């Protein structure tokens, strides 16, 4: 079993990773916001939408 201090460190690390992921998702959403009205050719646009 883990000690209390090891548990606390594990929880803090997990929370830090979750916060980092949330921030990265928000930044990605902001960075991709302008992509909705792209001027890509239709075949590339459909491939891009599938990737999003």
mmCIF file as Biopython writes it, N, C-alpha, C and O atoms, coordinates in Angstrom:
data_model
#
loop_
_atom_site.group_PDB
_atom_site.id
_atom_site.type_symbol
_atom_site.label_atom_id
_atom_site.label_alt_id
_atom_site.label_comp_id
_atom_site.label_asym_id
_atom_site.label_entity_id
_atom_site.label_seq_id
_atom_site.pdbx_PDB_ins_code
_atom_site.Cartn_x
_atom_site.Cartn_y
_atom_site.Cartn_z
_atom_site.occupancy
_atom_site.B_iso_or_equiv
_atom_site.auth_seq_id
_atom_site.auth_asym_id
_atom_site.pdbx_PDB_model_num
ATOM 1   N N  . UNK A ? 1  ? 0.834   -1.199 0.000   1.0 0.0 1  A 1 
ATOM 2   C CA . UNK A ? 1  ? 0.000   0.000  0.000   1.0 0.0 1  A 1 
ATOM 3   C C  . UNK A ? 1  ? 0.870   1.251  0.000   1.0 0.0 1  A 1 
ATOM 4   O O  . UNK A ? 1  ? 2.024   1.219  0.426   1.0 0.0 1  A 1 
ATOM 5   N N  . UNK A ? 2  ? 0.312   2.330  -0.474  1.0 0.0 2  A 1 
ATOM 6   C CA . UNK A ? 2  ? 1.027   3.602  -0.466  1.0 0.0 2  A 1 
ATOM 7   C C  . UNK A ? 2  ? 0.829   4.290  0.868   1.0 0.0 2  A 1 
ATOM 8   O O  . UNK A ? 2  ? -0.208  4.142  1.515   1.0 0.0 2  A 1 
ATOM 9   N N  . UNK A ? 3  ? 1.832   5.040  1.265   1.0 0.0 3  A 1 
ATOM 10  C CA . UNK A ? 3  ? 1.675   5.828  2.486   1.0 0.0 3  A 1 
ATOM 11  C C  . UNK A ? 3  ? 0.824   7.048  2.168   1.0 0.0 3  A 1 
ATOM 12  O O  . UNK A ? 3  ? 0.576   7.361  1.003   1.0 0.0 3  A 1 
ATOM 13  N N  . UNK A ? 4  ? 0.377   7.738  3.226   1.0 0.0 4  A 1 
ATOM 14  C CA . UNK A ? 4  ? -0.447  8.937  3.023   1.0 0.0 4  A 1 
ATOM 15  C C  . UNK A ? 4  ? 0.283   9.974  2.181   1.0 0.0 4  A 1 
ATOM 16  O O  . UNK A ? 4  ? -0.312  10.580 1.290   1.0 0.0 4  A 1 
ATOM 17  N N  . UNK A ? 5  ? 1.569   10.182 2.456   1.0 0.0 5  A 1 
ATOM 18  C CA . UNK A ? 5  ? 2.304   11.194 1.697   1.0 0.0 5  A 1 
ATOM 19  C C  . UNK A ? 5  ? 2.461   10.771 0.238   1.0 0.0 5  A 1 
ATOM 20  O O  . UNK A ? 5  ? 2.412   11.616 -0.656  1.0 0.0 5  A 1 
ATOM 21  N N  . UNK A ? 6  ? 2.650   9.479  -0.014  1.0 0.0 6  A 1 
ATOM 22  C CA . UNK A ? 6  ? 2.718   9.006  -1.401  1.0 0.0 6  A 1 
ATOM 23  C C  . UNK A ? 6  ? 1.364   9.147  -2.086  1.0 0.0 6  A 1 
ATOM 24  O O  . UNK A ? 6  ? 1.295   9.508  -3.261  1.0 0.0 6  A 1 
ATOM 25  N N  . UNK A ? 7  ? 0.296   8.864  -1.359  1.0 0.0 7  A 1 
ATOM 26  C CA . UNK A ? 7  ? -1.053  9.053  -1.900  1.0 0.0 7  A 1 
ATOM 27  C C  . UNK A ? 7  ? -1.283  10.514 -2.256  1.0 0.0 7  A 1 
ATOM 28  O O  . UNK A ? 7  ? -1.807  10.828 -3.325  1.0 0.0 7  A 1 
ATOM 29  N N  . UNK A ? 8  ? -0.886  11.404 -1.353  1.0 0.0 8  A 1 
ATOM 30  C CA . UNK A ? 8  ? -1.079  12.835 -1.591  1.0 0.0 8  A 1 
ATOM 31  C C  . UNK A ? 8  ? -0.294  13.286 -2.817  1.0 0.0 8  A 1 
ATOM 32  O O  . UNK A ? 8  ? -0.804  14.055 -3.631  1.0 0.0 8  A 1 
ATOM 33  N N  . UNK A ? 9  ? 0.931   12.817 -2.952  1.0 0.0 9  A 1 
ATOM 34  C CA . UNK A ? 9  ? 1.737   13.177 -4.126  1.0 0.0 9  A 1 
ATOM 35  C C  . UNK A ? 9  ? 1.093   12.642 -5.402  1.0 0.0 9  A 1 
ATOM 36  O O  . UNK A ? 9  ? 1.056   13.332 -6.421  1.0 0.0 9  A 1 
ATOM 37  N N  . UNK A ? 10 ? 0.592   11.424 -5.343  1.0 0.0 10 A 1 
ATOM 38  C CA . UNK A ? 10 ? -0.054  10.837 -6.520  1.0 0.0 10 A 1 
ATOM 39  C C  . UNK A ? 10 ? -1.305  11.621 -6.904  1.0 0.0 10 A 1 
ATOM 40  O O  . UNK A ? 10 ? -1.556  11.859 -8.085  1.0 0.0 10 A 1 
ATOM 41  N N  . UNK A ? 11 ? -2.082  12.019 -5.911  1.0 0.0 11 A 1 
ATOM 42  C CA . UNK A ? 11 ? -3.292  12.804 -6.175  1.0 0.0 11 A 1 
ATOM 43  C C  . UNK A ? 11 ? -2.920  14.165 -6.742  1.0 0.0 11 A 1 
ATOM 44  O O  . UNK A ? 11 ? -3.542  14.623 -7.702  1.0 0.0 11 A 1 
ATOM 45  N N  . UNK A ? 12 ? -1.921  14.817 -6.168  1.0 0.0 12 A 1 
ATOM 46  C CA . UNK A ? 12 ? -1.486  16.126 -6.667  1.0 0.0 12 A 1 
ATOM 47  C C  . UNK A ? 12 ? -0.992  16.020 -8.108  1.0 0.0 12 A 1 
ATOM 48  O O  . UNK A ? 12 ? -1.289  16.886 -8.931  1.0 0.0 12 A 1 
ATOM 49  N N  . UNK A ? 13 ? -0.244  14.969 -8.416  1.0 0.0 13 A 1 
ATOM 50  C CA . UNK A ? 13 ? 0.255   14.770 -9.777  1.0 0.0 13 A 1 
ATOM 51  C C  . UNK A ? 13 ? -0.901  14.542 -10.745 1.0 0.0 13 A 1 
ATOM 52  O O  . UNK A ? 13 ? -0.907  15.090 -11.847 1.0 0.0 13 A 1 
ATOM 53  N N  . UNK A ? 14 ? -1.866  13.745 -10.342 1.0 0.0 14 A 1 
ATOM 54  C CA . UNK A ? 14 ? -3.033  13.494 -11.186 1.0 0.0 14 A 1 
ATOM 55  C C  . UNK A ? 14 ? -3.826  14.774 -11.429 1.0 0.0 14 A 1 
ATOM 56  O O  . UNK A ? 14 ? -4.261  15.034 -12.551 1.0 0.0 14 A 1 
ATOM 57  N N  . UNK A ? 15 ? -4.015  15.570 -10.382 1.0 0.0 15 A 1 
ATOM 58  C CA . UNK A ? 15 ? -4.730  16.842 -10.531 1.0 0.0 15 A 1 
ATOM 59  C C  . UNK A ? 15 ? -3.966  17.792 -11.449 1.0 0.0 15 A 1 
ATOM 60  O O  . UNK A ? 15 ? -4.570  18.476 -12.275 1.0 0.0 15 A 1 
ATOM 61  N N  . UNK A ? 16 ? -2.650  17.837 -11.308 1.0 0.0 16 A 1 
ATOM 62  C CA . UNK A ? 16 ? -1.838  18.707 -12.161 1.0 0.0 16 A 1 
ATOM 63  C C  . UNK A ? 16 ? -1.965  18.286 -13.624 1.0 0.0 16 A 1 
ATOM 64  O O  . UNK A ? 16 ? -2.079  19.134 -14.509 1.0 0.0 16 A 1 
ATOM 65  N N  . UNK A ? 17 ? -1.947  16.985 -13.875 1.0 0.0 17 A 1 
ATOM 66  C CA . UNK A ? 17 ? -2.094  16.502 -15.247 1.0 0.0 17 A 1 
ATOM 67  C C  . UNK A ? 17 ? -3.478  16.827 -15.801 1.0 0.0 17 A 1 
ATOM 68  O O  . UNK A ? 17 ? -3.608  17.192 -16.970 1.0 0.0 17 A 1 
ATOM 69  N N  . UNK A ? 18 ? -4.503  16.699 -14.978 1.0 0.0 18 A 1 
ATOM 70  C CA . UNK A ? 18 ? -5.866  17.015 -15.421 1.0 0.0 18 A 1 
ATOM 71  C C  . UNK A ? 18 ? -5.994  18.501 -15.746 1.0 0.0 18 A 1 
ATOM 72  O O  . UNK A ? 18 ? -6.624  18.873 -16.736 1.0 0.0 18 A 1 
ATOM 73  N N  . UNK A ? 19 ? -5.394  19.349 -14.909 1.0 0.0 19 A 1 
ATOM 74  C CA . UNK A ? 19 ? -5.428  20.793 -15.169 1.0 0.0 19 A 1 
ATOM 75  C C  . UNK A ? 19 ? -4.690  21.116 -16.461 1.0 0.0 19 A 1 
ATOM 76  O O  . UNK A ? 19 ? -5.169  21.910 -17.271 1.0 0.0 19 A 1 
ATOM 77  N N  . UNK A ? 20 ? -3.518  20.500 -16.656 1.0 0.0 20 A 1 
ATOM 78  C CA . UNK A ? 20 ? -2.757  20.726 -17.887 1.0 0.0 20 A 1 
ATOM 79  C C  . UNK A ? 20 ? -3.573  20.323 -19.106 1.0 0.0 20 A 1 
ATOM 80  O O  . UNK A ? 20 ? -3.596  21.036 -20.109 1.0 0.0 20 A 1 
ATOM 81  N N  . UNK A ? 21 ? -4.235  19.192 -19.018 1.0 0.0 21 A 1 
ATOM 82  C CA . UNK A ? 21 ? -5.034  18.719 -20.146 1.0 0.0 21 A 1 
ATOM 83  C C  . UNK A ? 21 ? -6.187  19.674 -20.436 1.0 0.0 21 A 1 
ATOM 84  O O  . UNK A ? 21 ? -6.481  19.958 -21.597 1.0 0.0 21 A 1 
ATOM 85  N N  . UNK A ? 22 ? -6.836  20.167 -19.395 1.0 0.0 22 A 1 
ATOM 86  C CA . UNK A ? 22 ? -7.946  21.105 -19.586 1.0 0.0 22 A 1 
ATOM 87  C C  . UNK A ? 22 ? -7.460  22.379 -20.267 1.0 0.0 22 A 1 
ATOM 88  O O  . UNK A ? 22 ? -8.119  22.901 -21.167 1.0 0.0 22 A 1 
ATOM 89  N N  . UNK A ? 23 ? -6.309  22.873 -19.837 1.0 0.0 23 A 1 
ATOM 90  C CA . UNK A ? 23 ? -5.751  24.090 -20.444 1.0 0.0 23 A 1 
ATOM 91  C C  . UNK A ? 23 ? -5.399  23.830 -21.905 1.0 0.0 23 A 1 
ATOM 92  O O  . UNK A ? 23 ? -5.698  24.654 -22.769 1.0 0.0 23 A 1 
ATOM 93  N N  . UNK A ? 24 ? -4.769  22.696 -22.188 1.0 0.0 24 A 1 
ATOM 94  C CA . UNK A ? 24 ? -4.405  22.376 -23.567 1.0 0.0 24 A 1 
ATOM 95  C C  . UNK A ? 24 ? -5.636  22.251 -24.458 1.0 0.0 24 A 1 
ATOM 96  O O  . UNK A ? 24 ? -5.610  22.679 -25.612 1.0 0.0 24 A 1 
ATOM 97  N N  . UNK A ? 25 ? -6.712  21.669 -23.936 1.0 0.0 25 A 1 
ATOM 98  C CA . UNK A ? 25 ? -7.946  21.560 -24.719 1.0 0.0 25 A 1 
ATOM 99  C C  . UNK A ? 25 ? -8.522  22.938 -25.012 1.0 0.0 25 A 1 
ATOM 100 O O  . UNK A ? 25 ? -9.017  23.184 -26.113 1.0 0.0 25 A 1 
ATOM 101 N N  . UNK A ? 26 ? -8.462  23.843 -24.029 1.0 0.0 26 A 1 
ATOM 102 C CA . UNK A ? 26 ? -8.976  25.196 -24.236 1.0 0.0 26 A 1 
ATOM 103 C C  . UNK A ? 26 ? -8.133  25.944 -25.256 1.0 0.0 26 A 1 
ATOM 104 O O  . UNK A ? 26 ? -8.672  26.633 -26.122 1.0 0.0 26 A 1 
ATOM 105 N N  . UNK A ? 27 ? -6.810  25.814 -25.161 1.0 0.0 27 A 1 
ATOM 106 C CA . UNK A ? 27 ? -5.921  26.479 -26.117 1.0 0.0 27 A 1 
ATOM 107 C C  . UNK A ? 27 ? -6.155  25.930 -27.520 1.0 0.0 27 A 1 
ATOM 108 O O  . UNK A ? 27 ? -6.192  26.691 -28.487 1.0 0.0 27 A 1 
ATOM 109 N N  . UNK A ? 28 ? -6.311  24.625 -27.633 1.0 0.0 28 A 1 
ATOM 110 C CA . UNK A ? 28 ? -6.571  24.023 -28.942 1.0 0.0 28 A 1 
ATOM 111 C C  . UNK A ? 28 ? -7.886  24.535 -29.518 1.0 0.0 28 A 1 
ATOM 112 O O  . UNK A ? 28 ? -7.977  24.811 -30.714 1.0 0.0 28 A 1 
ATOM 113 N N  . UNK A ? 29 ? -8.901  24.662 -28.670 1.0 0.0 29 A 1 
ATOM 114 C CA . UNK A ? 29 ? -10.195 25.165 -29.138 1.0 0.0 29 A 1 
ATOM 115 C C  . UNK A ? 29 ? -10.073 26.606 -29.618 1.0 0.0 29 A 1 
ATOM 116 O O  . UNK A ? 29 ? -10.665 26.982 -30.630 1.0 0.0 29 A 1 
ATOM 117 N N  . UNK A ? 30 ? -9.308  27.406 -28.892 1.0 0.0 30 A 1 
ATOM 118 C CA . UNK A ? 30 ? -9.106  28.803 -29.293 1.0 0.0 30 A 1 
ATOM 119 C C  . UNK A ? 30 ? -8.335  28.860 -30.608 1.0 0.0 30 A 1 
ATOM 120 O O  . UNK A ? 30 ? -8.701  29.606 -31.516 1.0 0.0 30 A 1 
ATOM 121 N N  . UNK A ? 31 ? -7.269  28.071 -30.706 1.0 0.0 31 A 1 
ATOM 122 C CA . UNK A ? 31 ? -6.440  28.082 -31.909 1.0 0.0 31 A 1 
ATOM 123 C C  . UNK A ? 31 ? -7.183  27.565 -33.130 1.0 0.0 31 A 1 
ATOM 124 O O  . UNK A ? 31 ? -6.875  27.969 -34.251 1.0 0.0 31 A 1 
ATOM 125 N N  . UNK A ? 32 ? -8.149  26.686 -32.939 1.0 0.0 32 A 1 
ATOM 126 C CA . UNK A ? 32 ? -8.883  26.100 -34.061 1.0 0.0 32 A 1 
ATOM 127 C C  . UNK A ? 32 ? -10.181 26.842 -34.357 1.0 0.0 32 A 1 
ATOM 128 O O  . UNK A ? 32 ? -10.881 26.500 -35.310 1.0 0.0 32 A 1 
ATOM 129 N N  . UNK A ? 33 ? -10.509 27.841 -33.563 1.0 0.0 33 A 1 
ATOM 130 C CA . UNK A ? 33 ? -11.783 28.539 -33.732 1.0 0.0 33 A 1 
ATOM 131 C C  . UNK A ? 33 ? -11.909 29.166 -35.116 1.0 0.0 33 A 1 
ATOM 132 O O  . UNK A ? 33 ? -13.000 29.191 -35.685 1.0 0.0 33 A 1 
ATOM 133 N N  . UNK A ? 34 ? -10.820 29.664 -35.655 1.0 0.0 34 A 1 
ATOM 134 C CA . UNK A ? 34 ? -10.857 30.308 -36.960 1.0 0.0 34 A 1 
ATOM 135 C C  . UNK A ? 34 ? -10.866 29.342 -38.125 1.0 0.0 34 A 1 
ATOM 136 O O  . UNK A ? 34 ? -10.980 29.768 -39.274 1.0 0.0 34 A 1 
ATOM 137 N N  . UNK A ? 35 ? -10.748 28.054 -37.858 1.0 0.0 35 A 1 
ATOM 138 C CA . UNK A ? 35 ? -10.684 27.077 -38.935 1.0 0.0 35 A 1 
ATOM 139 C C  . UNK A ? 35 ? -12.053 26.701 -39.478 1.0 0.0 35 A 1 
ATOM 140 O O  . UNK A ? 35 ? -12.140 26.037 -40.510 1.0 0.0 35 A 1 
ATOM 141 N N  . UNK A ? 36 ? -13.115 27.107 -38.811 1.0 0.0 36 A 1 
ATOM 142 C CA . UNK A ? 36 ? -14.459 26.683 -39.207 1.0 0.0 36 A 1 
ATOM 143 C C  . UNK A ? 36 ? -14.796 27.127 -40.626 1.0 0.0 36 A 1 
ATOM 144 O O  . UNK A ? 36 ? -15.443 26.388 -41.368 1.0 0.0 36 A 1 
ATOM 145 N N  . UNK A ? 37 ? -14.370 28.308 -41.003 1.0 0.0 37 A 1 
ATOM 146 C CA . UNK A ? 37 ? -14.666 28.834 -42.332 1.0 0.0 37 A 1 
ATOM 147 C C  . UNK A ? 37 ? -13.395 28.829 -43.174 1.0 0.0 37 A 1 
ATOM 148 O O  . UNK A ? 37 ? -12.892 29.885 -43.557 1.0 0.0 37 A 1 
ATOM 149 N N  . UNK A ? 38 ? -12.886 27.655 -43.456 1.0 0.0 38 A 1 
ATOM 150 C CA . UNK A ? 38 ? -11.633 27.593 -44.200 1.0 0.0 38 A 1 
ATOM 151 C C  . UNK A ? 38 ? -11.911 27.651 -45.690 1.0 0.0 38 A 1 
ATOM 152 O O  . UNK A ? 38 ? -13.026 27.397 -46.146 1.0 0.0 38 A 1 
ATOM 153 N N  . UNK A ? 39 ? -10.888 27.986 -46.424 1.0 0.0 39 A 1 
ATOM 154 C CA . UNK A ? 39 ? -10.979 28.045 -47.877 1.0 0.0 39 A 1 
ATOM 155 C C  . UNK A ? 39 ? -10.267 26.858 -48.514 1.0 0.0 39 A 1 
ATOM 156 O O  . UNK A ? 39 ? -9.718  26.962 -49.610 1.0 0.0 39 A 1 
ATOM 157 N N  . UNK A ? 40 ? -10.285 25.737 -47.815 1.0 0.0 40 A 1 
ATOM 158 C CA . UNK A ? 40 ? -9.651  24.535 -48.350 1.0 0.0 40 A 1 
ATOM 159 C C  . UNK A ? 40 ? -10.510 23.940 -49.457 1.0 0.0 40 A 1 
ATOM 160 O O  . UNK A ? 40 ? -11.728 24.116 -49.472 1.0 0.0 40 A 1 
ATOM 161 N N  . UNK A ? 41 ? -9.871  23.240 -50.378 1.0 0.0 41 A 1 
ATOM 162 C CA . UNK A ? 41 ? -10.665 22.513 -51.379 1.0 0.0 41 A 1 
ATOM 163 C C  . UNK A ? 41 ? -11.574 21.504 -50.678 1.0 0.0 41 A 1 
ATOM 164 O O  . UNK A ? 41 ? -11.230 21.018 -49.601 1.0 0.0 41 A 1 
ATOM 165 N N  . UNK A ? 42 ? -12.718 21.183 -51.262 1.0 0.0 42 A 1 
ATOM 166 C CA . UNK A ? 42 ? -13.700 20.309 -50.589 1.0 0.0 42 A 1 
ATOM 167 C C  . UNK A ? 42 ? -13.130 18.978 -50.103 1.0 0.0 42 A 1 
ATOM 168 O O  . UNK A ? 42 ? -13.479 18.524 -49.013 1.0 0.0 42 A 1 
ATOM 169 N N  . UNK A ? 43 ? -12.253 18.340 -50.896 1.0 0.0 43 A 1 
ATOM 170 C CA . UNK A ? 43 ? -11.708 17.051 -50.466 1.0 0.0 43 A 1 
ATOM 171 C C  . UNK A ? 43 ? -10.825 17.210 -49.228 1.0 0.0 43 A 1 
ATOM 172 O O  . UNK A ? 43 ? -10.849 16.356 -48.341 1.0 0.0 43 A 1 
ATOM 173 N N  . UNK A ? 44 ? -10.047 18.289 -49.158 1.0 0.0 44 A 1 
ATOM 174 C CA . UNK A ? 44 ? -9.213  18.529 -47.982 1.0 0.0 44 A 1 
ATOM 175 C C  . UNK A ? 44 ? -10.056 18.973 -46.795 1.0 0.0 44 A 1 
ATOM 176 O O  . UNK A ? 44 ? -9.762  18.620 -45.653 1.0 0.0 44 A 1 
ATOM 177 N N  . UNK A ? 45 ? -11.096 19.740 -47.061 1.0 0.0 45 A 1 
ATOM 178 C CA . UNK A ? 45 ? -11.979 20.193 -45.981 1.0 0.0 45 A 1 
ATOM 179 C C  . UNK A ? 45 ? -12.636 19.001 -45.291 1.0 0.0 45 A 1 
ATOM 180 O O  . UNK A ? 45 ? -12.700 18.958 -44.063 1.0 0.0 45 A 1 
ATOM 181 N N  . UNK A ? 46 ? -13.120 18.041 -46.062 1.0 0.0 46 A 1 
ATOM 182 C CA . UNK A ? 46 ? -13.764 16.880 -45.444 1.0 0.0 46 A 1 
ATOM 183 C C  . UNK A ? 46 ? -12.758 16.055 -44.651 1.0 0.0 46 A 1 
ATOM 184 O O  . UNK A ? 46 ? -13.089 15.543 -43.582 1.0 0.0 46 A 1 
ATOM 185 N N  . UNK A ? 47 ? -11.540 15.921 -45.154 1.0 0.0 47 A 1 
ATOM 186 C CA . UNK A ? 47 ? -10.508 15.193 -44.400 1.0 0.0 47 A 1 
ATOM 187 C C  . UNK A ? 47 ? -10.168 15.932 -43.115 1.0 0.0 47 A 1 
ATOM 188 O O  . UNK A ? 47 ? -9.989  15.310 -42.068 1.0 0.0 47 A 1 
ATOM 189 N N  . UNK A ? 48 ? -10.077 17.261 -43.189 1.0 0.0 48 A 1 
ATOM 190 C CA . UNK A ? 48 ? -9.773  18.064 -42.007 1.0 0.0 48 A 1 
ATOM 191 C C  . UNK A ? 48 ? -10.883 17.932 -40.969 1.0 0.0 48 A 1 
ATOM 192 O O  . UNK A ? 48 ? -10.600 17.789 -39.780 1.0 0.0 48 A 1 
ATOM 193 N N  . UNK A ? 49 ? -12.133 17.978 -41.400 1.0 0.0 49 A 1 
ATOM 194 C CA . UNK A ? 49 ? -13.260 17.846 -40.474 1.0 0.0 49 A 1 
ATOM 195 C C  . UNK A ? 49 ? -13.249 16.480 -39.797 1.0 0.0 49 A 1 
ATOM 196 O O  . UNK A ? 49 ? -13.581 16.370 -38.617 1.0 0.0 49 A 1 
ATOM 197 N N  . UNK A ? 50 ? -12.870 15.446 -40.533 1.0 0.0 50 A 1 
ATOM 198 C CA . UNK A ? 50 ? -12.774 14.107 -39.938 1.0 0.0 50 A 1 
ATOM 199 C C  . UNK A ? 50 ? -11.690 14.062 -38.873 1.0 0.0 50 A 1 
ATOM 200 O O  . UNK A ? 50 ? -11.843 13.367 -37.869 1.0 0.0 50 A 1 
ATOM 201 N N  . UNK A ? 51 ? -10.601 14.788 -39.074 1.0 0.0 51 A 1 
ATOM 202 C CA . UNK A ? 51 ? -9.516  14.819 -38.093 1.0 0.0 51 A 1 
ATOM 203 C C  . UNK A ? 51 ? -9.916  15.582 -36.843 1.0 0.0 51 A 1 
ATOM 204 O O  . UNK A ? 51 ? -9.498  15.236 -35.738 1.0 0.0 51 A 1 
ATOM 205 N N  . UNK A ? 52 ? -10.725 16.622 -37.013 1.0 0.0 52 A 1 
ATOM 206 C CA . UNK A ? 52 ? -11.162 17.413 -35.856 1.0 0.0 52 A 1 
ATOM 207 C C  . UNK A ? 52 ? -12.071 16.566 -35.020 1.0 0.0 52 A 1 
ATOM 208 O O  . UNK A ? 52 ? -12.564 17.022 -33.989 1.0 0.0 52 A 1 
#
